[in-house]
Phi, psi and omega in degrees: 000137181297132178295338181279341187305306188287317178296321181289315181291330174295320177295317178299313180299318179296318178295320177296320177300317181294317183281321190242353185086186182221033180283183184300322179297314181296320177299317178297321180296323179292323176294318178295331177298324177298315180297318178300313181295323177296323176297322178293324176294318178297316178297321177298320179294317177301317178293327180291323182271354179069028183294337178264104184298334179292325183262332183075202179278118186241348184227156175250164177306325179297326178294318178296317178301317178298318179294322177295324175298319177298324177298314181298315180297313180298320179293320179295319177298314180297322181301326177299336179280345185250346179205142176282355183238051185306311181300318181292324180296315179294318179303317179298316179294321178296317179296321178296319178296320179296320178296318178297320179297316178298317180297317180295322179293320180296320179295319181297326183286343182288000000 
């Protein structure tokens, strides 16, 4: 995980709090921003595969990767609205995912 992620997203969240407040509506808007960015990543993939014959191939894998980065950033900013310990919360979830992966791998080997 990038060492810059948490300090920068904390700053973004603080600036958003200052500009827009931090009420329930603002929290919802930050969550919706994650959904918006995920939609842009999906649209990029559709453009990369040329699924829309009217538009053809409009995106490259690098474009999709950039959009996925935007999803991660938006999710990290939103996470600050739900916990004061965003980095620790994600770390905990990552460790839990790793444990599940290990367990699934152990079951497959049996």
